[in-house]
Coordinates of N, CA and C in Angstrom, one line a residue:
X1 N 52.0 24.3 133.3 CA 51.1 25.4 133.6 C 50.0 25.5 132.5
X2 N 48.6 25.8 132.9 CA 47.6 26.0 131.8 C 47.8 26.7 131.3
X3 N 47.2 26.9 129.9 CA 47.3 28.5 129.5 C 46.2 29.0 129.8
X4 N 46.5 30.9 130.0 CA 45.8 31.7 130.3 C 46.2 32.7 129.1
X5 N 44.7 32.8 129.0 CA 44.1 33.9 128.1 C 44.5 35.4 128.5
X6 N 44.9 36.4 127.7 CA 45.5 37.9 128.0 C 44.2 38.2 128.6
X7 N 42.9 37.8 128.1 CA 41.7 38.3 128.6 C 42.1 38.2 130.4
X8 N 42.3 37.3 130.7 CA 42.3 37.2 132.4 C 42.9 38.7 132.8
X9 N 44.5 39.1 132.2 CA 45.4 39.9 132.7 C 44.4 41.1 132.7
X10 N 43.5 41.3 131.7 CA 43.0 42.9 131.3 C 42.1 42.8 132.0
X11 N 41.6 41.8 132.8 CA 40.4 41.2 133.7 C 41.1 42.5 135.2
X12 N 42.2 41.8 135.3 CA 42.9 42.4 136.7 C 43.5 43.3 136.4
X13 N 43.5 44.3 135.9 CA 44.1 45.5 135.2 C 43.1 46.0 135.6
X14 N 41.7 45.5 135.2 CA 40.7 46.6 135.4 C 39.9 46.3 137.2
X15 N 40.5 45.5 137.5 CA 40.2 45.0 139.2 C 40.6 45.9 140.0
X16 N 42.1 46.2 139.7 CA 43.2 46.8 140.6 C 42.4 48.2 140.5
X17 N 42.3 48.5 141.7 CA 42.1 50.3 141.6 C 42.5 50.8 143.1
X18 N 42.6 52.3 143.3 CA 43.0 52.4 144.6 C 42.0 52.9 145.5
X19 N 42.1 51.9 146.9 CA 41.1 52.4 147.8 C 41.8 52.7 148.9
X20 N 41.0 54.0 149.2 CA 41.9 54.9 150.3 C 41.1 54.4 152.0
X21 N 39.9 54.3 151.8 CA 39.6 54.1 153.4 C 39.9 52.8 153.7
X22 N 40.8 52.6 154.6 CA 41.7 50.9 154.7 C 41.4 51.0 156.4
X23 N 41.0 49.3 156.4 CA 41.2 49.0 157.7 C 42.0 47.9 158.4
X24 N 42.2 47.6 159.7 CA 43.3 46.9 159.9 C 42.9 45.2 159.8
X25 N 41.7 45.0 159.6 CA 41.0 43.8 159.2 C 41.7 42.9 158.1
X26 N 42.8 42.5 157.4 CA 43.4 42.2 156.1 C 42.6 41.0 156.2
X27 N 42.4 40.6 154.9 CA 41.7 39.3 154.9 C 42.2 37.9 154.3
X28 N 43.6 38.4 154.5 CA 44.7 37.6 154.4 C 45.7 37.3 155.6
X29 N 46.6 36.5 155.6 CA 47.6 36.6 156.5 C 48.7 37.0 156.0
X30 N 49.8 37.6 157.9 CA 50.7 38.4 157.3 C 52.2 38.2 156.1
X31 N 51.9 36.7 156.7 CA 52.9 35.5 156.3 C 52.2 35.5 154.4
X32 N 51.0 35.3 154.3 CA 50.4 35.6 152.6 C 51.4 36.5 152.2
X33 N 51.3 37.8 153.1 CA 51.7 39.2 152.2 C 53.1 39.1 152.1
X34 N 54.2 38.6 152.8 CA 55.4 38.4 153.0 C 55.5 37.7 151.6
X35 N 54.4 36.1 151.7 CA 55.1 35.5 150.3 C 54.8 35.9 149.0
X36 N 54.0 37.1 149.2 CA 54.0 37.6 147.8 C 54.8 38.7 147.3
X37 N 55.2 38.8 148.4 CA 56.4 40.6 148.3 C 57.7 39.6 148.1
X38 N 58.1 38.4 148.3 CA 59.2 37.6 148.6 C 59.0 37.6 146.9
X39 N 57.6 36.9 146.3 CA 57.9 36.2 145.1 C 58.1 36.9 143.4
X40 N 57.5 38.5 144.2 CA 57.3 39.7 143.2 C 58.6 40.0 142.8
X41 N 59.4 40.2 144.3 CA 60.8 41.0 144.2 C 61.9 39.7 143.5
X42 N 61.6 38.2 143.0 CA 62.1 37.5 142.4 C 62.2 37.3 141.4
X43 N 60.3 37.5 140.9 CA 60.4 37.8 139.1 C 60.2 38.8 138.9
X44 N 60.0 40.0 139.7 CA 60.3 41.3 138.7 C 61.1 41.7 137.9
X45 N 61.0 41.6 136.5 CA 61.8 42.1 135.5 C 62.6 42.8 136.0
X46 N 63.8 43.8 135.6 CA 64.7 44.1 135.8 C 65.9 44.3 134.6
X47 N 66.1 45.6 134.1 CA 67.1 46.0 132.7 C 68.4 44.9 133.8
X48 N 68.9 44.6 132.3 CA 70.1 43.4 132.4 C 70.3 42.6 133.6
X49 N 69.1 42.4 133.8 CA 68.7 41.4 135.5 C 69.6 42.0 136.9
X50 N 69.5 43.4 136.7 CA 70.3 43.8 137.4 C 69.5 43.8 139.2
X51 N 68.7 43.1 139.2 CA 67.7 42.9 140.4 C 68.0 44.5 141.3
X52 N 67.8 45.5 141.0 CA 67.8 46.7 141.7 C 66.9 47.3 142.9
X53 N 65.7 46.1 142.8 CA 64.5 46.7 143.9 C 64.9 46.2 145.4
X54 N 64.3 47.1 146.1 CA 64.4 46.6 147.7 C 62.8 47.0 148.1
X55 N 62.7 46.0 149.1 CA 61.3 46.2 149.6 C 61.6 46.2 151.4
X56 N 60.9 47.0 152.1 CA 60.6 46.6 153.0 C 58.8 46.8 153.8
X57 N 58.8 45.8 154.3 CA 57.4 45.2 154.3 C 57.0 45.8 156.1
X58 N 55.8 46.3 156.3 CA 56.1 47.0 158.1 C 54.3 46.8 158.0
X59 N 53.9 46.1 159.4 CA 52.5 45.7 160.0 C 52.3 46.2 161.2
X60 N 51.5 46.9 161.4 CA 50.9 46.8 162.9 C 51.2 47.9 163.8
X61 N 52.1 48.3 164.8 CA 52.8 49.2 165.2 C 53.8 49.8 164.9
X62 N 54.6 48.7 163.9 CA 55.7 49.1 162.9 C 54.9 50.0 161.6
X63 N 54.0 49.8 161.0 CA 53.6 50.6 160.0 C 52.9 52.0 160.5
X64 N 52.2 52.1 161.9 CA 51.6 53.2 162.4 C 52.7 53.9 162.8
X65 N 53.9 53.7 163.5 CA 55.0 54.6 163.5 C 55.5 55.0 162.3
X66 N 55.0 54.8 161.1 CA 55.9 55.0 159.6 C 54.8 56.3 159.7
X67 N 53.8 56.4 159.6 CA 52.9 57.5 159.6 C 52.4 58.5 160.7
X68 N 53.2 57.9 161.9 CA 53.3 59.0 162.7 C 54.7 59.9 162.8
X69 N 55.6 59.4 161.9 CA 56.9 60.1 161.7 C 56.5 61.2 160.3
X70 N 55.7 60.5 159.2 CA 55.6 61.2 157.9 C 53.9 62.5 159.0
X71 N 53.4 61.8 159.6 CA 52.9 63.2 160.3 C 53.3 64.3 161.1
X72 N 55.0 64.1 161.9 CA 55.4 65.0 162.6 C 56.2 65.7 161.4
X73 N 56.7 65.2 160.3 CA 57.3 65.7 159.6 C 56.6 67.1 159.2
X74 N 54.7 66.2 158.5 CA 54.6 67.4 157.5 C 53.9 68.5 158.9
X75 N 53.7 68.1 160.1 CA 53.1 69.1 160.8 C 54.1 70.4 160.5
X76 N 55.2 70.3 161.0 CA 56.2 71.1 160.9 C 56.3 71.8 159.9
X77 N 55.5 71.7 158.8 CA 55.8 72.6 157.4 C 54.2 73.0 157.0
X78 N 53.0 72.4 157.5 CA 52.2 72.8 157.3 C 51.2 73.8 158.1
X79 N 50.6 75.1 157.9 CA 50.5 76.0 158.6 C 49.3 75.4 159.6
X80 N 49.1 75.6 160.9 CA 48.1 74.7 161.8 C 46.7 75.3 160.9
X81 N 46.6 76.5 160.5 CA 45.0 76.6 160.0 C 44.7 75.6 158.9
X82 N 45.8 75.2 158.6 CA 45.3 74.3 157.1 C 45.3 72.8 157.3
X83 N 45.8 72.4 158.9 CA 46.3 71.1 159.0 C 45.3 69.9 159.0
X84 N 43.6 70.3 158.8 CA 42.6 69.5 159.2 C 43.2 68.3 158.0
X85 N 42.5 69.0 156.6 CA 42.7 67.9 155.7 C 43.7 66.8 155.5
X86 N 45.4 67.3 156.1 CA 46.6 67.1 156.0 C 46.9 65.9 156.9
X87 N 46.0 66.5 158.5 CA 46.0 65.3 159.1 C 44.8 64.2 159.2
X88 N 43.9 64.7 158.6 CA 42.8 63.2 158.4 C 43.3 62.5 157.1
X89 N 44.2 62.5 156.6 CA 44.7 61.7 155.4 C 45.9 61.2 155.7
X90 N 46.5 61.7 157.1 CA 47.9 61.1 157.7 C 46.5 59.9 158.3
X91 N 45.8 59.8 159.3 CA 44.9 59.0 160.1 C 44.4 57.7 159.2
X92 N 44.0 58.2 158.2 CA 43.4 57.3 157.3 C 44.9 55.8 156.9
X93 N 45.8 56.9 156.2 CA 46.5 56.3 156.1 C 47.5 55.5 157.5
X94 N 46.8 55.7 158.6 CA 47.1 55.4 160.3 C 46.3 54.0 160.1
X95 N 45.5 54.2 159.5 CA 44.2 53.3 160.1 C 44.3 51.9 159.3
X96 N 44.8 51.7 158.5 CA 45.2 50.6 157.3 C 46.0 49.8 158.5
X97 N 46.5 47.9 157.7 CA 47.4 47.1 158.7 C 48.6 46.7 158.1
X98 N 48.8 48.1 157.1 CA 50.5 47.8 156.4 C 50.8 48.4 155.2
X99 N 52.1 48.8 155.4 CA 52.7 49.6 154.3 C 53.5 48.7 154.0
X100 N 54.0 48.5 152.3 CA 55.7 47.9 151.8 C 55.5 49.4 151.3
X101 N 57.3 49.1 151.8 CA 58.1 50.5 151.0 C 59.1 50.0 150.2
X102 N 59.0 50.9 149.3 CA 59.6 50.1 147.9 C 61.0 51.4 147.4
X103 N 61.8 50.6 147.7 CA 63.7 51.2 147.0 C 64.1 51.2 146.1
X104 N 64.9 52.0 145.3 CA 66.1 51.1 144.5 C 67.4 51.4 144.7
X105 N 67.9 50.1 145.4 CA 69.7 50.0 145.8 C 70.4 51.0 145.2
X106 N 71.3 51.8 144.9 CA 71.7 52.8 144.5 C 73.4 52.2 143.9
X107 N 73.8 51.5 145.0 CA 74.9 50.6 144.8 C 74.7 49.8 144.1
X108 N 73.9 48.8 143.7 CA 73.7 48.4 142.1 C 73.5 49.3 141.1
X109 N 72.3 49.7 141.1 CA 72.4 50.6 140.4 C 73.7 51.8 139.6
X110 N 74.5 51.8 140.7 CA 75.8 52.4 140.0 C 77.0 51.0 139.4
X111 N 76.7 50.3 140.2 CA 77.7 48.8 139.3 C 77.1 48.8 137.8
X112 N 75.9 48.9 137.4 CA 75.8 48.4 136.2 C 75.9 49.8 135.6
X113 N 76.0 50.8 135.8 CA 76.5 52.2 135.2 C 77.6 52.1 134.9
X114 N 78.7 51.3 136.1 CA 80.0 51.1 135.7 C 80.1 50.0 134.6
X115 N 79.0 49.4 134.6 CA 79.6 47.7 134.1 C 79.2 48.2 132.3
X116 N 78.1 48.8 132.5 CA 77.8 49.5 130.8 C 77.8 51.1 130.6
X117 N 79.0 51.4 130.7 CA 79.1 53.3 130.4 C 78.2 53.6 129.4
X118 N 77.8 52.7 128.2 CA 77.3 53.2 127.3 C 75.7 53.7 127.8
X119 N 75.6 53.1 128.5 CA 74.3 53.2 129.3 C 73.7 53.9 130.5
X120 N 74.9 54.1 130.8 CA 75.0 54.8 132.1 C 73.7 56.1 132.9
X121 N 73.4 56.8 131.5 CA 72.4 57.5 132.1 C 71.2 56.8 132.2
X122 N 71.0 55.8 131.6 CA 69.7 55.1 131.4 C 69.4 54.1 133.0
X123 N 70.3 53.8 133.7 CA 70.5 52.8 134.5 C 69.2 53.4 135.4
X124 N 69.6 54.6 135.7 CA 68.5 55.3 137.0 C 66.6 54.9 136.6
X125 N 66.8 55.4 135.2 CA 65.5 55.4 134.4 C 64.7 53.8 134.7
X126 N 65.7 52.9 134.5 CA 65.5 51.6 133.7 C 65.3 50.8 135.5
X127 N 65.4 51.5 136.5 CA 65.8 51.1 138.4 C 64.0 51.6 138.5
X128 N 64.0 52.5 137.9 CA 62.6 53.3 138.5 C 61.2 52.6 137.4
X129 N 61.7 52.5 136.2 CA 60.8 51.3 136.1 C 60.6 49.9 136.4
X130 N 61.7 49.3 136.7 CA 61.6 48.2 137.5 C 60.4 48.0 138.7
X131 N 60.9 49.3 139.5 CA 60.3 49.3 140.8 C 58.9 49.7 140.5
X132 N 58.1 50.3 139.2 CA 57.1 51.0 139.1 C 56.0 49.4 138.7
X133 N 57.0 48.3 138.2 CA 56.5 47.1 137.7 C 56.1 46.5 139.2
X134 N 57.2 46.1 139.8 CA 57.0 45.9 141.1 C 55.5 46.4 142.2
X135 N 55.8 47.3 142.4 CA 54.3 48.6 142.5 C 53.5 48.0 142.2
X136 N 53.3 47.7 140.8 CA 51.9 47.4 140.0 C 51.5 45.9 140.6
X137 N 52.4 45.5 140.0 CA 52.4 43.5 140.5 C 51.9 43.5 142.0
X138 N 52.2 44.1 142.9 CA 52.2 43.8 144.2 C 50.2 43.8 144.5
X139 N 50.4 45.6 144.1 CA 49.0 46.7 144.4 C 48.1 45.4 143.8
X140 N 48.4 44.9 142.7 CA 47.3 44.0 142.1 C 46.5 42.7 142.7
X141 N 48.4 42.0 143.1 CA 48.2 40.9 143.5 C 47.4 41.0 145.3
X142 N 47.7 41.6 145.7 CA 46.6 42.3 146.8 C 45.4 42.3 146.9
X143 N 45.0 42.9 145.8 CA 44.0 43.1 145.7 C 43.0 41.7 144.8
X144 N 44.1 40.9 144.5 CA 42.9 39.9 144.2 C 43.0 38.8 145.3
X145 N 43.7 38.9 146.3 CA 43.4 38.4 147.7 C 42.6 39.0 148.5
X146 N 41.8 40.4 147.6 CA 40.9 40.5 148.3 C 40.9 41.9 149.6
X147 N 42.4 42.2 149.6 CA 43.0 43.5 150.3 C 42.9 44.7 149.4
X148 N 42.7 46.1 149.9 CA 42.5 46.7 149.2 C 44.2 48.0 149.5
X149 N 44.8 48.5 148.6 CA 45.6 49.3 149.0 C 45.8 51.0 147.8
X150 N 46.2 51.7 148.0 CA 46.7 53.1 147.8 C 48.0 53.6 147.7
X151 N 48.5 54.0 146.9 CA 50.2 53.9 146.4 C 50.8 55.8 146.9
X152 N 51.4 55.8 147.6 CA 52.1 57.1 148.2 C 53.5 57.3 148.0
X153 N 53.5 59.0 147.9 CA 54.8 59.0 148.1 C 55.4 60.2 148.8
X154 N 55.7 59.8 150.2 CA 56.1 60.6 151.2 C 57.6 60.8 151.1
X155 N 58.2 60.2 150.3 CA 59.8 60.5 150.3 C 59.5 62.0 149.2
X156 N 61.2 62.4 149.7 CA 62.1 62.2 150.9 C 61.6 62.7 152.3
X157 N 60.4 63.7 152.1 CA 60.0 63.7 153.4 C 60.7 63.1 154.7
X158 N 60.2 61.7 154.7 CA 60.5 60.3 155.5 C 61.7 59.6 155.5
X159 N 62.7 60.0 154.5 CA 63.5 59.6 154.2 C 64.3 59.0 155.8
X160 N 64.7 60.0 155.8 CA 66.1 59.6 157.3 C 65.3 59.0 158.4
X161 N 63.7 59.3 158.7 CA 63.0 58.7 159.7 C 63.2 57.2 159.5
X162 N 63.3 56.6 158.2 CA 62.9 55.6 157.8 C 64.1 54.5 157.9
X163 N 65.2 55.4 158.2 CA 66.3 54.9 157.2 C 67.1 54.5 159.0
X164 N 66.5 55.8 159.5 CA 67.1 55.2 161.8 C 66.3 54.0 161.7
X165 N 65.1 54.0 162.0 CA 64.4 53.4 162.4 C 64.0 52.2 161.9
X166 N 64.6 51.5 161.0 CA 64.2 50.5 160.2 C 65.6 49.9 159.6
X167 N 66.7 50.8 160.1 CA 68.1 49.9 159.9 C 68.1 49.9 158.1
X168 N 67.5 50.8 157.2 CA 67.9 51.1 155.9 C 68.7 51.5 155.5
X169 N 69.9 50.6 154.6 CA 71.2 51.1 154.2 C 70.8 52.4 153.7
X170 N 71.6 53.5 153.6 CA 71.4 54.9 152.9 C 71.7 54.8 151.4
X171 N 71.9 54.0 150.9 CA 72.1 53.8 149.5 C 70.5 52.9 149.1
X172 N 70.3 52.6 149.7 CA 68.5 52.1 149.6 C 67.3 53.6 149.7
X173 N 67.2 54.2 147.7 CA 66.2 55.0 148.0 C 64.9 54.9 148.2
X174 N 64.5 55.6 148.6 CA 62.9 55.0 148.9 C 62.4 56.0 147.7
X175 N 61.1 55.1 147.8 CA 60.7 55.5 145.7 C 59.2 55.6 146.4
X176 N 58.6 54.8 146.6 CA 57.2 54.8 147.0 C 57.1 53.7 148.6
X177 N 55.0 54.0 149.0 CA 54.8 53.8 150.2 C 53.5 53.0 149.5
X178 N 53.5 51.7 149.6 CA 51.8 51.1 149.5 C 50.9 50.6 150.4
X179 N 50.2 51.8 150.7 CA 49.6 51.1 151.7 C 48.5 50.4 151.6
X180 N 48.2 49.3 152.6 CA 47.3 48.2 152.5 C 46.2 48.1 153.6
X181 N 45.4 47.3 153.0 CA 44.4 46.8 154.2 C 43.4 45.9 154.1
X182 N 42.2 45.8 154.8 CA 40.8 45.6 154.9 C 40.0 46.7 153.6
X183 N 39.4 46.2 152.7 CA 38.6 47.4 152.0 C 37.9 48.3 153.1
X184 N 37.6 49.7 153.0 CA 36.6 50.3 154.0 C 35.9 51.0 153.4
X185 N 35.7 50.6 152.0 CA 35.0 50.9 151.1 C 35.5 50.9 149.6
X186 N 34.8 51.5 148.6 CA 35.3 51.1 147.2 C 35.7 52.1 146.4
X187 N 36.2 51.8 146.0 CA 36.5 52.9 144.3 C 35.4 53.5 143.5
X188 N 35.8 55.0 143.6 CA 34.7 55.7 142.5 C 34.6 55.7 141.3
X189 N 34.0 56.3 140.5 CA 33.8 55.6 139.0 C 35.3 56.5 138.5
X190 N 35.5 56.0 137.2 CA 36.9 56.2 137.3 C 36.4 56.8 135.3
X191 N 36.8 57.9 134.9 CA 37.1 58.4 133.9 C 37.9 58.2 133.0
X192 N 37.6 57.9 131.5 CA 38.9 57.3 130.7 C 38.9 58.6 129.3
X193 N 39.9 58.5 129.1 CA 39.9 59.8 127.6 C 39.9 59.0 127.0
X194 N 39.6 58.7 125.4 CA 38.9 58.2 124.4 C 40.5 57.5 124.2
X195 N 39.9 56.1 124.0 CA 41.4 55.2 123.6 C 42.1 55.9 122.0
X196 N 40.8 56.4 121.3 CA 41.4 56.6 119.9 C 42.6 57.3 120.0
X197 N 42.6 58.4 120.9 CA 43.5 59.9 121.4 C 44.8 59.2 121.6
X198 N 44.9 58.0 122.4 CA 45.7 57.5 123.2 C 46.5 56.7 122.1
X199 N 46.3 55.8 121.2 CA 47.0 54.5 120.5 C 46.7 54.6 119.5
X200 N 48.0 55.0 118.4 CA 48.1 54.6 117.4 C 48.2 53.1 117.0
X201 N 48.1 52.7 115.7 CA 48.0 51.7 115.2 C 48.5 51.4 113.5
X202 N 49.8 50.9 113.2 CA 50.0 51.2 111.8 C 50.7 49.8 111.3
X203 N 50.3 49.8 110.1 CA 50.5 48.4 109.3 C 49.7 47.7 109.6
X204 N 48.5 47.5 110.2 CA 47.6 46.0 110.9 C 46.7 46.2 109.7

């Protein structure tokens, strides 16, 4: 393998952003997105390789029923005068050509509780960064194929819809929703608080 420069990485760090108006146009194929969700959930890091993430990947009529279930849900709890905004942001997120929904196994996750007591509270912490690495890797690698996507989180809302309908063991929690697409437009300028605020720096 060549070497690559960290410059490239902070290149696509500042690429990746989230775009919400998605269309079902992907400018990839579905079989692309499969082998990059296949190759993410392989090397994703993982505390004591305890491989804790689950993904599942949903296109087309499968992903429009994921957000027509997370819409009957919030109808139900949202009062009809307020529903406009609530449901043109269910639609939008309708209008995209795929969600991965991203878990962490619960049943691993408690084996390595068992397997390191000393650790035990950390295991949940160390499951949810995993999956937040995973997230990142995915949202990116997306987007430098040129798809644009938006990171949600309808759980538990969606929880049990997700879990009939999609044959998800119940020890598989759902953590987040990324949805994907066609760009249908771009990202707004994006605000930064002064790096100084942010990072120390001592002994250099």
């Amino acid at each position: 393998m060549s070497k690559v420069s960290a410059d490239a990485l902070i290149q696509l760090a500042k690429q990746r952003r989230t775009i919400y108006p998605l269309t079902k146009n992907l400018p990839i194929s579905t079989a692309r997105v499969q082998e990059i969700v296949n190759e993410l959930t392989l090397h994703t890091p993982s505390s004591f390789n305890s491989q804790s993430n689950r993904v599942v990947v949903l296109f087309g009529a499968e992903h429009e029923k994921l957000w027509d279930f997370a819409t009957q849900r919030l109808k139900a709890i949202v009062p009809e005068e307020n529903w406009k905004p609530t449901g043109d942001k269910m639609a939008m997120f309708r209008a995209a050509a795929g969600t991965v929904l991203f878990f962490s196994d619960n049943t691993t996750v408690n084996e390595y509780k068992g397997k390191f007591p000393a650790f035990s509270d950390k295991f949940p912490i160390w499951a949810s960064q995993s999956l937040a690495m995973q997230q990142y890797l995915t949202w990116t690698a997306l987007e430098l194929e040129g798809a644009g996507a938006n990171l949600q989180h309808y759980n538990p809302l969606i929880d049990g819809d997700v879990q009939n309908e999609w044959n998800v063991p119940a020890d598989w929690i759902l953590d987040a929703q990324l949805v994907f697409g066609g760009k249908g437009g771009e990202a707004g300028e994006k605000a930064f608080k002064p790096v100084e605020e942010r990072v120390k720096v001592f002994g250099a």
